[in-house]
Amino acid sequence: MIPVKGYAVQSARSPLAPFHFERRDPGPHDVQFDILYCGVCHSDIHQARDEWHGSIFPMVPGHEIVGRVTKTGNKVKRFSPGALAAVGCMVDSCRTCENCKEGLEQYCLNGNVLTYNSYERMSRIPTYGGYSKLIVVDEDFVLRISDRFSLEAVAPLLCAGITTYSPLRHWKVGKGDKIGILGLGGLGHMAVKIAASFGAEVTILSRSQKKEADAKRLGAHNFILTTNSDRIKTMKGYFNFILDTVSAEHDYNMYLRLLKTNGVHICVGAPPNPSEIAAFNLIEGRKSLAGSLIGGIRETQEMLDHCSEHNIVSDVEVINISYINKAYERMLKGDVRYRFVIDMASLK
Ligand code: NAP
Ligand code: ZN
Ligand code: ZN
């Protein structure tokens, strides 16, 4: 086993603090790499605070991981020491069910293995995430990244990027479509950039007036303040799609009214508590309320290649790991432009 330093929460009420644990020695199919940067996703907060229930403690969060390979097993074909490597939200799946065979490992019918807050398939050892110095992952779940961009700005693509790319691709959002991106945080700002690269007309729907100045720079065509109810009313029937990235409870009914006939409201934000939806808001105008979970490994690689081709990276605020508890508090206030990324060199 390999001794590893990280940051963990010991319970739903404790802060993140230094933690020592072990990872497996790389097997024949494994890639071992030093973690250089790890993005901070709102899902880290939901899970560290057990807001979705069933969290496994102690927990080392982090699933937007980039670094440099140090060791590879003798059956590994696509990576060698010195190469850049990345890992997102999953590290394994059954690989035999119909969803896995289609490259939809995120919907594995036998349960995939998440990068943290999960158990390894055979050993049932808990998995630990990217707020740590190194990681060992099966080659099939390791992604290739370009060296054309600063690594810290690439890290958030591994969750925020794929979680927004996958539904935009699935619903074929592109030229001629009007899409509203609800919530301008980590996922929201990636959604704006990616939807704009697909040729859609993009409107940011945000409750934070101070983020308006960034809208055009991020690639949006319009900015609407969601707390301005008169302005919201003028948008009735405007959008083909709304991609909802909001992390806390909110009123879906208000946004369903903004969709055109046949419009789709896609939930990627995962508030811990359920909300009421009036059936009439779906019935009138044959509207759909849908959801989407991250993306498969093949599609994650496709997204990374698309972003590299179109010069799309994340807008990041790089932090030392000792700042992580403060970063969580700021995210809860919507105060992030637009993704915190931990410089893992700060973990001594
Ligand atoms: P984030 O950076 O904190 O952004 C969330 C944004 O939502 C905030 O910046 C804010 O935007 C808006 N918001 C927050 N609280 C709100 C409230 N009470 N009312 C209205 N708007 C509010 O979070 P993130 O990392 O992008 O993650 C967003 C959500 O997606 C989380 O629930 C996360 O767990 C989930 N997620 C899902 C998947 C998936 O596979 N489906 C993957 C990753 C993350 P404004 O200031 O612009 O209003
Ligand atoms: Zn995430
Ligand atoms: Zn499967």
mmCIF file with all atom_site columns, N, CA and C in Angstrom, residues 28-91:
data_model
loop_
_atom_site.group_PDB
_atom_site.id
_atom_site.type_symbol
_atom_site.label_atom_id
_atom_site.label_alt_id
_atom_site.label_comp_id
_atom_site.label_asym_id
_atom_site.label_entity_id
_atom_site.label_seq_id
_atom_site.pdbx_PDB_ins_code
_atom_site.Cartn_x
_atom_site.Cartn_y
_atom_site.Cartn_z
_atom_site.occupancy
_atom_site.B_iso_or_equiv
_atom_site.pdbx_formal_charge
_atom_site.auth_seq_id
_atom_site.auth_comp_id
_atom_site.auth_asym_id
_atom_site.auth_atom_id
_atom_site.pdbx_PDB_model_num
ATOM 1   N N  . PRO A 1 28 ? -1.651  -4.353 -12.756 1.00 0.00 ? 28 PRO A N  1
ATOM 2   C CA . PRO A 1 28 ? -1.236  -4.347 -14.170 1.00 0.00 ? 28 PRO A CA 1
ATOM 3   C C  . PRO A 1 28 ? -1.973  -3.311 -15.030 1.00 0.00 ? 28 PRO A C  1
ATOM 4   N N  . HIS A 1 29 ? -3.244  -2.993 -14.681 1.00 0.00 ? 29 HIS A N  1
ATOM 5   C CA . HIS A 1 29 ? -4.029  -2.069 -15.522 1.00 0.00 ? 29 HIS A CA 1
ATOM 6   C C  . HIS A 1 29 ? -4.101  -0.657 -14.950 1.00 0.00 ? 29 HIS A C  1
ATOM 7   N N  . ASP A 1 30 ? -3.361  -0.410 -13.864 1.00 0.00 ? 30 ASP A N  1
ATOM 8   C CA . ASP A 1 30 ? -3.498  0.874  -13.152 1.00 0.00 ? 30 ASP A CA 1
ATOM 9   C C  . ASP A 1 30 ? -2.486  1.932  -13.588 1.00 0.00 ? 30 ASP A C  1
ATOM 10  N N  . VAL A 1 31 ? -2.929  3.181  -13.462 1.00 0.00 ? 31 VAL A N  1
ATOM 11  C CA . VAL A 1 31 ? -2.067  4.342  -13.663 1.00 0.00 ? 31 VAL A CA 1
ATOM 12  C C  . VAL A 1 31 ? -1.965  5.045  -12.305 1.00 0.00 ? 31 VAL A C  1
ATOM 13  N N  . GLN A 1 32 ? -0.738  5.346  -11.884 1.00 0.00 ? 32 GLN A N  1
ATOM 14  C CA . GLN A 1 32 ? -0.550  6.124  -10.651 1.00 0.00 ? 32 GLN A CA 1
ATOM 15  C C  . GLN A 1 32 ? -0.098  7.518  -11.049 1.00 0.00 ? 32 GLN A C  1
ATOM 16  N N  . PHE A 1 33 ? -0.749  8.549  -10.532 1.00 0.00 ? 33 PHE A N  1
ATOM 17  C CA . PHE A 1 33 ? -0.239  9.892  -10.844 1.00 0.00 ? 33 PHE A CA 1
ATOM 18  C C  . PHE A 1 33 ? -0.286  10.849 -9.670  1.00 0.00 ? 33 PHE A C  1
ATOM 19  N N  . ASP A 1 34 ? 0.674   11.790 -9.706  1.00 0.00 ? 34 ASP A N  1
ATOM 20  C CA . ASP A 1 34 ? 0.730   12.862 -8.710  1.00 0.00 ? 34 ASP A CA 1
ATOM 21  C C  . ASP A 1 34 ? -0.346  13.873 -9.055  1.00 0.00 ? 34 ASP A C  1
ATOM 22  N N  . ILE A 1 35 ? -1.174  14.239 -8.087  1.00 0.00 ? 35 ILE A N  1
ATOM 23  C CA . ILE A 1 35 ? -2.233  15.217 -8.326  1.00 0.00 ? 35 ILE A CA 1
ATOM 24  C C  . ILE A 1 35 ? -1.632  16.615 -8.202  1.00 0.00 ? 35 ILE A C  1
ATOM 25  N N  . LEU A 1 36 ? -1.769  17.404 -9.280  1.00 0.00 ? 36 LEU A N  1
ATOM 26  C CA . LEU A 1 36 ? -1.223  18.766 -9.266  1.00 0.00 ? 36 LEU A CA 1
ATOM 27  C C  . LEU A 1 36 ? -2.312  19.783 -8.905  1.00 0.00 ? 36 LEU A C  1
ATOM 28  N N  . TYR A 1 37 ? -3.526  19.587 -9.456  1.00 0.00 ? 37 TYR A N  1
ATOM 29  C CA . TYR A 1 37 ? -4.645  20.484 -9.146  1.00 0.00 ? 37 TYR A CA 1
ATOM 30  C C  . TYR A 1 37 ? -5.922  19.667 -9.000  1.00 0.00 ? 37 TYR A C  1
ATOM 31  N N  . CYS A 1 38 ? -6.823  20.152 -8.133  1.00 0.00 ? 38 CYS A N  1
ATOM 32  C CA . CYS A 1 38 ? -8.140  19.517 -8.017  1.00 0.00 ? 38 CYS A CA 1
ATOM 33  C C  . CYS A 1 38 ? -9.203  20.611 -7.865  1.00 0.00 ? 38 CYS A C  1
ATOM 34  N N  . GLY A 1 39 ? -10.214 20.577 -8.724  1.00 0.00 ? 39 GLY A N  1
ATOM 35  C CA . GLY A 1 39 ? -11.315 21.538 -8.659  1.00 0.00 ? 39 GLY A CA 1
ATOM 36  C C  . GLY A 1 39 ? -12.229 21.245 -7.478  1.00 0.00 ? 39 GLY A C  1
ATOM 37  N N  . VAL A 1 40 ? -12.982 22.270 -7.080  1.00 0.00 ? 40 VAL A N  1
ATOM 38  C CA . VAL A 1 40 ? -13.903 22.146 -5.942  1.00 0.00 ? 40 VAL A CA 1
ATOM 39  C C  . VAL A 1 40 ? -15.331 22.288 -6.476  1.00 0.00 ? 40 VAL A C  1
ATOM 40  N N  . CYS A 1 41 ? -16.078 21.160 -6.435  1.00 0.00 ? 41 CYS A N  1
ATOM 41  C CA . CYS A 1 41 ? -17.430 21.096 -6.989  1.00 0.00 ? 41 CYS A CA 1
ATOM 42  C C  . CYS A 1 41 ? -18.439 21.243 -5.850  1.00 0.00 ? 41 CYS A C  1
ATOM 43  N N  . HIS A 1 42 ? -19.613 21.802 -6.167  1.00 0.00 ? 42 HIS A N  1
ATOM 44  C CA . HIS A 1 42 ? -20.623 21.917 -5.104  1.00 0.00 ? 42 HIS A CA 1
ATOM 45  C C  . HIS A 1 42 ? -21.058 20.536 -4.602  1.00 0.00 ? 42 HIS A C  1
ATOM 46  N N  . SER A 1 43 ? -20.905 19.499 -5.426  1.00 0.00 ? 43 SER A N  1
ATOM 47  C CA . SER A 1 43 ? -21.212 18.135 -4.971  1.00 0.00 ? 43 SER A CA 1
ATOM 48  C C  . SER A 1 43 ? -20.287 17.724 -3.824  1.00 0.00 ? 43 SER A C  1
ATOM 49  N N  . ASP A 1 44 ? -19.074 18.280 -3.791  1.00 0.00 ? 44 ASP A N  1
ATOM 50  C CA . ASP A 1 44 ? -18.161 17.998 -2.664  1.00 0.00 ? 44 ASP A CA 1
ATOM 51  C C  . ASP A 1 44 ? -18.820 18.476 -1.364  1.00 0.00 ? 44 ASP A C  1
ATOM 52  N N  . ILE A 1 45 ? -19.440 19.656 -1.420  1.00 0.00 ? 45 ILE A N  1
ATOM 53  C CA . ILE A 1 45 ? -20.076 20.210 -0.215  1.00 0.00 ? 45 ILE A CA 1
ATOM 54  C C  . ILE A 1 45 ? -21.295 19.362 0.167   1.00 0.00 ? 45 ILE A C  1
ATOM 55  N N  . HIS A 1 46 ? -22.165 19.061 -0.830  1.00 0.00 ? 46 HIS A N  1
ATOM 56  C CA . HIS A 1 46 ? -23.362 18.251 -0.534  1.00 0.00 ? 46 HIS A CA 1
ATOM 57  C C  . HIS A 1 46 ? -22.958 16.944 0.157   1.00 0.00 ? 46 HIS A C  1
ATOM 58  N N  . GLN A 1 47 ? -21.891 16.300 -0.351  1.00 0.00 ? 47 GLN A N  1
ATOM 59  C CA . GLN A 1 47 ? -21.523 14.981 0.185   1.00 0.00 ? 47 GLN A CA 1
ATOM 60  C C  . GLN A 1 47 ? -20.774 15.095 1.509   1.00 0.00 ? 47 GLN A C  1
ATOM 61  N N  . ALA A 1 48 ? -19.852 16.073 1.614   1.00 0.00 ? 48 ALA A N  1
ATOM 62  C CA . ALA A 1 48 ? -19.093 16.233 2.865   1.00 0.00 ? 48 ALA A CA 1
ATOM 63  C C  . ALA A 1 48 ? -20.043 16.539 4.025   1.00 0.00 ? 48 ALA A C  1
ATOM 64  N N  . ARG A 1 49 ? -21.151 17.212 3.712   1.00 0.00 ? 49 ARG A N  1
ATOM 65  C CA . ARG A 1 49 ? -22.128 17.566 4.768   1.00 0.00 ? 49 ARG A CA 1
ATOM 66  C C  . ARG A 1 49 ? -23.297 16.586 4.811   1.00 0.00 ? 49 ARG A C  1
ATOM 67  N N  . ASP A 1 50 ? -23.142 15.480 4.089   1.00 0.00 ? 50 ASP A N  1
ATOM 68  C CA . ASP A 1 50 ? -24.155 14.404 4.049   1.00 0.00 ? 50 ASP A CA 1
ATOM 69  C C  . ASP A 1 50 ? -25.552 14.918 3.690   1.00 0.00 ? 50 ASP A C  1
ATOM 70  N N  . GLU A 1 51 ? -25.600 15.914 2.804   1.00 0.00 ? 51 GLU A N  1
ATOM 71  C CA . GLU A 1 51 ? -26.906 16.489 2.433   1.00 0.00 ? 51 GLU A CA 1
ATOM 72  C C  . GLU A 1 51 ? -27.717 15.537 1.541   1.00 0.00 ? 51 GLU A C  1
ATOM 73  N N  . TRP A 1 52 ? -27.026 14.615 0.843   1.00 0.00 ? 52 TRP A N  1
ATOM 74  C CA . TRP A 1 52 ? -27.750 13.646 -0.005  1.00 0.00 ? 52 TRP A CA 1
ATOM 75  C C  . TRP A 1 52 ? -27.972 12.328 0.754   1.00 0.00 ? 52 TRP A C  1
ATOM 76  N N  . HIS A 1 53 ? -27.453 12.232 1.963   1.00 0.00 ? 53 HIS A N  1
ATOM 77  C CA . HIS A 1 53 ? -27.590 11.072 2.851   1.00 0.00 ? 53 HIS A CA 1
ATOM 78  C C  . HIS A 1 53 ? -26.757 9.867  2.369   1.00 0.00 ? 53 HIS A C  1
ATOM 79  N N  . GLY A 1 54 ? -26.280 9.092  3.336   1.00 0.00 ? 54 GLY A N  1
ATOM 80  C CA . GLY A 1 54 ? -25.503 7.881  3.036   1.00 0.00 ? 54 GLY A CA 1
ATOM 81  C C  . GLY A 1 54 ? -24.024 8.131  2.803   1.00 0.00 ? 54 GLY A C  1
ATOM 82  N N  . SER A 1 55 ? -23.513 9.303  3.206   1.00 0.00 ? 55 SER A N  1
ATOM 83  C CA . SER A 1 55 ? -22.087 9.583  3.004   1.00 0.00 ? 55 SER A CA 1
ATOM 84  C C  . SER A 1 55 ? -21.215 8.624  3.809   1.00 0.00 ? 55 SER A C  1
ATOM 85  N N  . ILE A 1 56 ? -20.025 8.331  3.265   1.00 0.00 ? 56 ILE A N  1
ATOM 86  C CA . ILE A 1 56 ? -19.066 7.433  3.915   1.00 0.00 ? 56 ILE A CA 1
ATOM 87  C C  . ILE A 1 56 ? -17.944 8.292  4.520   1.00 0.00 ? 56 ILE A C  1
ATOM 88  N N  . PHE A 1 57 ? -17.714 8.169  5.824   1.00 0.00 ? 57 PHE A N  1
ATOM 89  C CA . PHE A 1 57 ? -16.683 8.955  6.518   1.00 0.00 ? 57 PHE A CA 1
ATOM 90  C C  . PHE A 1 57 ? -15.613 8.029  7.082   1.00 0.00 ? 57 PHE A C  1
ATOM 91  N N  . PRO A 1 58 ? -14.359 8.496  7.181   1.00 0.00 ? 58 PRO A N  1
ATOM 92  C CA . PRO A 1 58 ? -13.879 9.800  6.728   1.00 0.00 ? 58 PRO A CA 1
ATOM 93  C C  . PRO A 1 58 ? -13.945 9.913  5.199   1.00 0.00 ? 58 PRO A C  1
ATOM 94  N N  . MET A 1 59 ? -14.141 11.142 4.688   1.00 0.00 ? 59 MET A N  1
ATOM 95  C CA . MET A 1 59 ? -14.278 11.374 3.253   1.00 0.00 ? 59 MET A CA 1
ATOM 96  C C  . MET A 1 59 ? -13.221 12.366 2.761   1.00 0.00 ? 59 MET A C  1
ATOM 97  N N  . VAL A 1 60 ? -12.494 11.950 1.712   1.00 0.00 ? 60 VAL A N  1
ATOM 98  C CA . VAL A 1 60 ? -11.579 12.855 1.003   1.00 0.00 ? 60 VAL A CA 1
ATOM 99  C C  . VAL A 1 60 ? -12.296 13.242 -0.287  1.00 0.00 ? 60 VAL A C  1
ATOM 100 N N  . PRO A 1 61 ? -12.887 14.447 -0.361  1.00 0.00 ? 61 PRO A N  1
ATOM 101 C CA . PRO A 1 61 ? -13.627 14.821 -1.580  1.00 0.00 ? 61 PRO A CA 1
ATOM 102 C C  . PRO A 1 61 ? -12.680 15.133 -2.755  1.00 0.00 ? 61 PRO A C  1
ATOM 103 N N  . GLY A 1 62 ? -13.282 15.508 -3.884  1.00 0.00 ? 62 GLY A N  1
ATOM 104 C CA . GLY A 1 62 ? -12.491 15.953 -5.046  1.00 0.00 ? 62 GLY A CA 1
ATOM 105 C C  . GLY A 1 62 ? -12.618 15.023 -6.229  1.00 0.00 ? 62 GLY A C  1
ATOM 106 N N  . HIS A 1 63 ? -13.251 15.537 -7.338  1.00 0.00 ? 63 HIS A N  1
ATOM 107 C CA . HIS A 1 63 ? -13.370 14.690 -8.535  1.00 0.00 ? 63 HIS A CA 1
ATOM 108 C C  . HIS A 1 63 ? -13.121 15.492 -9.818  1.00 0.00 ? 63 HIS A C  1
ATOM 109 N N  . GLU A 1 64 ? -12.299 16.512 -9.692  1.00 0.00 ? 64 GLU A N  1
ATOM 110 C CA . GLU A 1 64 ? -11.833 17.248 -10.891 1.00 0.00 ? 64 GLU A CA 1
ATOM 111 C C  . GLU A 1 64 ? -10.309 17.263 -10.803 1.00 0.00 ? 64 GLU A C  1
ATOM 112 N N  . ILE A 1 65 ? -9.710  16.128 -11.186 1.00 0.00 ? 65 ILE A N  1
ATOM 113 C CA . ILE A 1 65 ? -8.321  15.835 -10.827 1.00 0.00 ? 65 ILE A CA 1
ATOM 114 C C  . ILE A 1 65 ? -7.417  15.842 -12.064 1.00 0.00 ? 65 ILE A C  1
ATOM 115 N N  . VAL A 1 66 ? -6.339  16.626 -11.986 1.00 0.00 ? 66 VAL A N  1
ATOM 116 C CA . VAL A 1 66 ? -5.344  16.583 -13.070 1.00 0.00 ? 66 VAL A CA 1
ATOM 117 C C  . VAL A 1 66 ? -3.954  16.429 -12.463 1.00 0.00 ? 66 VAL A C  1
ATOM 118 N N  . GLY A 1 67 ? -3.067  15.770 -13.202 1.00 0.00 ? 67 GLY A N  1
ATOM 119 C CA . GLY A 1 67 ? -1.712  15.571 -12.678 1.00 0.00 ? 67 GLY A CA 1
ATOM 120 C C  . GLY A 1 67 ? -0.797  14.920 -13.687 1.00 0.00 ? 67 GLY A C  1
ATOM 121 N N  . ARG A 1 68 ? 0.307   14.386 -13.165 1.00 0.00 ? 68 ARG A N  1
ATOM 122 C CA . ARG A 1 68 ? 1.336   13.804 -14.026 1.00 0.00 ? 68 ARG A CA 1
ATOM 123 C C  . ARG A 1 68 ? 1.640   12.373 -13.583 1.00 0.00 ? 68 ARG A C  1
ATOM 124 N N  . VAL A 1 69 ? 1.675   11.481 -14.561 1.00 0.00 ? 69 VAL A N  1
ATOM 125 C CA . VAL A 1 69 ? 1.837   10.049 -14.294 1.00 0.00 ? 69 VAL A CA 1
ATOM 126 C C  . VAL A 1 69 ? 3.228   9.755  -13.731 1.00 0.00 ? 69 VAL A C  1
ATOM 127 N N  . THR A 1 70 ? 3.253   8.927  -12.689 1.00 0.00 ? 70 THR A N  1
ATOM 128 C CA . THR A 1 70 ? 4.547   8.519  -12.109 1.00 0.00 ? 70 THR A CA 1
ATOM 129 C C  . THR A 1 70 ? 4.826   7.030  -12.333 1.00 0.00 ? 70 THR A C  1
ATOM 130 N N  . LYS A 1 71 ? 3.754   6.208  -12.394 1.00 0.00 ? 71 LYS A N  1
ATOM 131 C CA . LYS A 1 71 ? 3.952   4.753  -12.548 1.00 0.00 ? 71 LYS A CA 1
ATOM 132 C C  . LYS A 1 71 ? 2.809   4.184  -13.359 1.00 0.00 ? 71 LYS A C  1
ATOM 133 N N  . THR A 1 72 ? 3.083   3.123  -14.121 1.00 0.00 ? 72 THR A N  1
ATOM 134 C CA . THR A 1 72 ? 1.994   2.447  -14.835 1.00 0.00 ? 72 THR A CA 1
ATOM 135 C C  . THR A 1 72 ? 2.178   0.939  -14.699 1.00 0.00 ? 72 THR A C  1
ATOM 136 N N  . GLY A 1 73 ? 1.063   0.191  -14.660 1.00 0.00 ? 73 GLY A N  1
ATOM 137 C CA . GLY A 1 73 ? 1.117   -1.268 -14.636 1.00 0.00 ? 73 GLY A CA 1
ATOM 138 C C  . GLY A 1 73 ? 1.579   -1.796 -15.990 1.00 0.00 ? 73 GLY A C  1
ATOM 139 N N  . ASN A 1 74 ? 2.024   -3.076 -16.029 1.00 0.00 ? 74 ASN A N  1
ATOM 140 C CA . ASN A 1 74 ? 2.629   -3.576 -17.274 1.00 0.00 ? 74 ASN A CA 1
ATOM 141 C C  . ASN A 1 74 ? 1.636   -3.814 -18.417 1.00 0.00 ? 74 ASN A C  1
ATOM 142 N N  . LYS A 1 75 ? 0.319   -3.743 -18.131 1.00 0.00 ? 75 LYS A N  1
ATOM 143 C CA . LYS A 1 75 ? -0.678  -3.900 -19.213 1.00 0.00 ? 75 LYS A CA 1
ATOM 144 C C  . LYS A 1 75 ? -1.206  -2.539 -19.710 1.00 0.00 ? 75 LYS A C  1
ATOM 145 N N  . VAL A 1 76 ? -0.742  -1.452 -19.083 1.00 0.00 ? 76 VAL A N  1
ATOM 146 C CA . VAL A 1 76 ? -1.249  -0.122 -19.459 1.00 0.00 ? 76 VAL A CA 1
ATOM 147 C C  . VAL A 1 76 ? -0.682  0.279  -20.823 1.00 0.00 ? 76 VAL A C  1
ATOM 148 N N  . LYS A 1 77 ? -1.600  0.715  -21.728 1.00 0.00 ? 77 LYS A N  1
ATOM 149 C CA . LYS A 1 77 ? -1.155  1.013  -23.105 1.00 0.00 ? 77 LYS A CA 1
ATOM 150 C C  . LYS A 1 77 ? -1.108  2.508  -23.418 1.00 0.00 ? 77 LYS A C  1
ATOM 151 N N  . ARG A 1 78 ? -2.028  3.304  -22.831 1.00 0.00 ? 78 ARG A N  1
ATOM 152 C CA . ARG A 1 78 ? -2.186  4.685  -23.295 1.00 0.00 ? 78 ARG A CA 1
ATOM 153 C C  . ARG A 1 78 ? -1.419  5.718  -22.472 1.00 0.00 ? 78 ARG A C  1
ATOM 154 N N  . PHE A 1 79 ? -0.814  5.319  -21.374 1.00 0.00 ? 79 PHE A N  1
ATOM 155 C CA . PHE A 1 79 ? -0.113  6.284  -20.522 1.00 0.00 ? 79 PHE A CA 1
ATOM 156 C C  . PHE A 1 79 ? 1.273   5.767  -20.173 1.00 0.00 ? 79 PHE A C  1
ATOM 157 N N  . SER A 1 80 ? 2.214   6.707  -20.039 1.00 0.00 ? 80 SER A N  1
ATOM 158 C CA . SER A 1 80 ? 3.525   6.310  -19.517 1.00 0.00 ? 80 SER A CA 1
ATOM 159 C C  . SER A 1 80 ? 4.001   7.404  -18.570 1.00 0.00 ? 80 SER A C  1
ATOM 160 N N  . PRO A 1 81 ? 4.978   7.091  -17.708 1.00 0.00 ? 81 PRO A N  1
ATOM 161 C CA . PRO A 1 81 ? 5.430   8.082  -16.737 1.00 0.00 ? 81 PRO A CA 1
ATOM 162 C C  . PRO A 1 81 ? 5.825   9.395  -17.409 1.00 0.00 ? 81 PRO A C  1
ATOM 163 N N  . GLY A 1 82 ? 5.407   10.509 -16.792 1.00 0.00 ? 82 GLY A N  1
ATOM 164 C CA . GLY A 1 82 ? 5.707   11.840 -17.338 1.00 0.00 ? 82 GLY A CA 1
ATOM 165 C C  . GLY A 1 82 ? 4.532   12.436 -18.086 1.00 0.00 ? 82 GLY A C  1
ATOM 166 N N  . ALA A 1 83 ? 3.559   11.595 -18.510 1.00 0.00 ? 83 ALA A N  1
ATOM 167 C CA . ALA A 1 83 ? 2.408   12.106 -19.271 1.00 0.00 ? 83 ALA A CA 1
ATOM 168 C C  . ALA A 1 83 ? 1.424   12.812 -18.347 1.00 0.00 ? 83 ALA A C  1
ATOM 169 N N  . LEU A 1 84 ? 0.637   13.743 -18.921 1.00 0.00 ? 84 LEU A N  1
ATOM 170 C CA . LEU A 1 84 ? -0.454  14.361 -18.161 1.00 0.00 ? 84 LEU A CA 1
ATOM 171 C C  . LEU A 1 84 ? -1.622  13.382 -18.112 1.00 0.00 ? 84 LEU A C  1
ATOM 172 N N  . ALA A 1 85 ? -2.383  13.428 -17.024 1.00 0.00 ? 85 ALA A N  1
ATOM 173 C CA . ALA A 1 85 ? -3.531  12.526 -16.884 1.00 0.00 ? 85 ALA A CA 1
ATOM 174 C C  . ALA A 1 85 ? -4.598  13.222 -16.056 1.00 0.00 ? 85 ALA A C  1
ATOM 175 N N  . ALA A 1 86 ? -5.835  12.747 -16.204 1.00 0.00 ? 86 ALA A N  1
ATOM 176 C CA . ALA A 1 86 ? -6.942  13.352 -15.462 1.00 0.00 ? 86 ALA A CA 1
ATOM 177 C C  . ALA A 1 86 ? -7.964  12.292 -15.074 1.00 0.00 ? 86 ALA A C  1
ATOM 178 N N  . VAL A 1 87 ? -8.663  12.553 -13.974 1.00 0.00 ? 87 VAL A N  1
ATOM 179 C CA . VAL A 1 87 ? -9.741  11.667 -13.524 1.00 0.00 ? 87 VAL A CA 1
ATOM 180 C C  . VAL A 1 87 ? -10.925 12.541 -13.107 1.00 0.00 ? 87 VAL A C  1
ATOM 181 N N  . GLY A 1 88 ? -12.126 12.097 -13.472 1.00 0.00 ? 88 GLY A N  1
ATOM 182 C CA . GLY A 1 88 ? -13.335 12.827 -13.118 1.00 0.00 ? 88 GLY A CA 1
ATOM 183 C C  . GLY A 1 88 ? -14.077 12.152 -11.982 1.00 0.00 ? 88 GLY A C  1
ATOM 184 N N  . CYS A 1 89 ? -15.389 11.985 -12.169 1.00 0.00 ? 89 CYS A N  1
ATOM 185 C CA . CYS A 1 89 ? -16.250 11.546 -11.065 1.00 0.00 ? 89 CYS A CA 1
ATOM 186 C C  . CYS A 1 89 ? -16.277 10.037 -10.842 1.00 0.00 ? 89 CYS A C  1
ATOM 187 N N  . MET A 1 90 ? -15.814 9.243  -11.823 1.00 0.00 ? 90 MET A N  1
ATOM 188 C CA . MET A 1 90 ? -15.907 7.773  -11.687 1.00 0.00 ? 90 MET A CA 1
ATOM 189 C C  . MET A 1 90 ? -14.534 7.141  -11.842 1.00 0.00 ? 90 MET A C  1
ATOM 190 N N  . VAL A 1 91 ? -14.313 6.014  -11.124 1.00 0.00 ? 91 VAL A N  1
ATOM 191 C CA . VAL A 1 91 ? -13.053 5.277  -11.271 1.00 0.00 ? 91 VAL A CA 1
ATOM 192 C C  . VAL A 1 91 ? -13.273 3.823  -11.694 1.00 0.00 ? 91 VAL A C  1
#
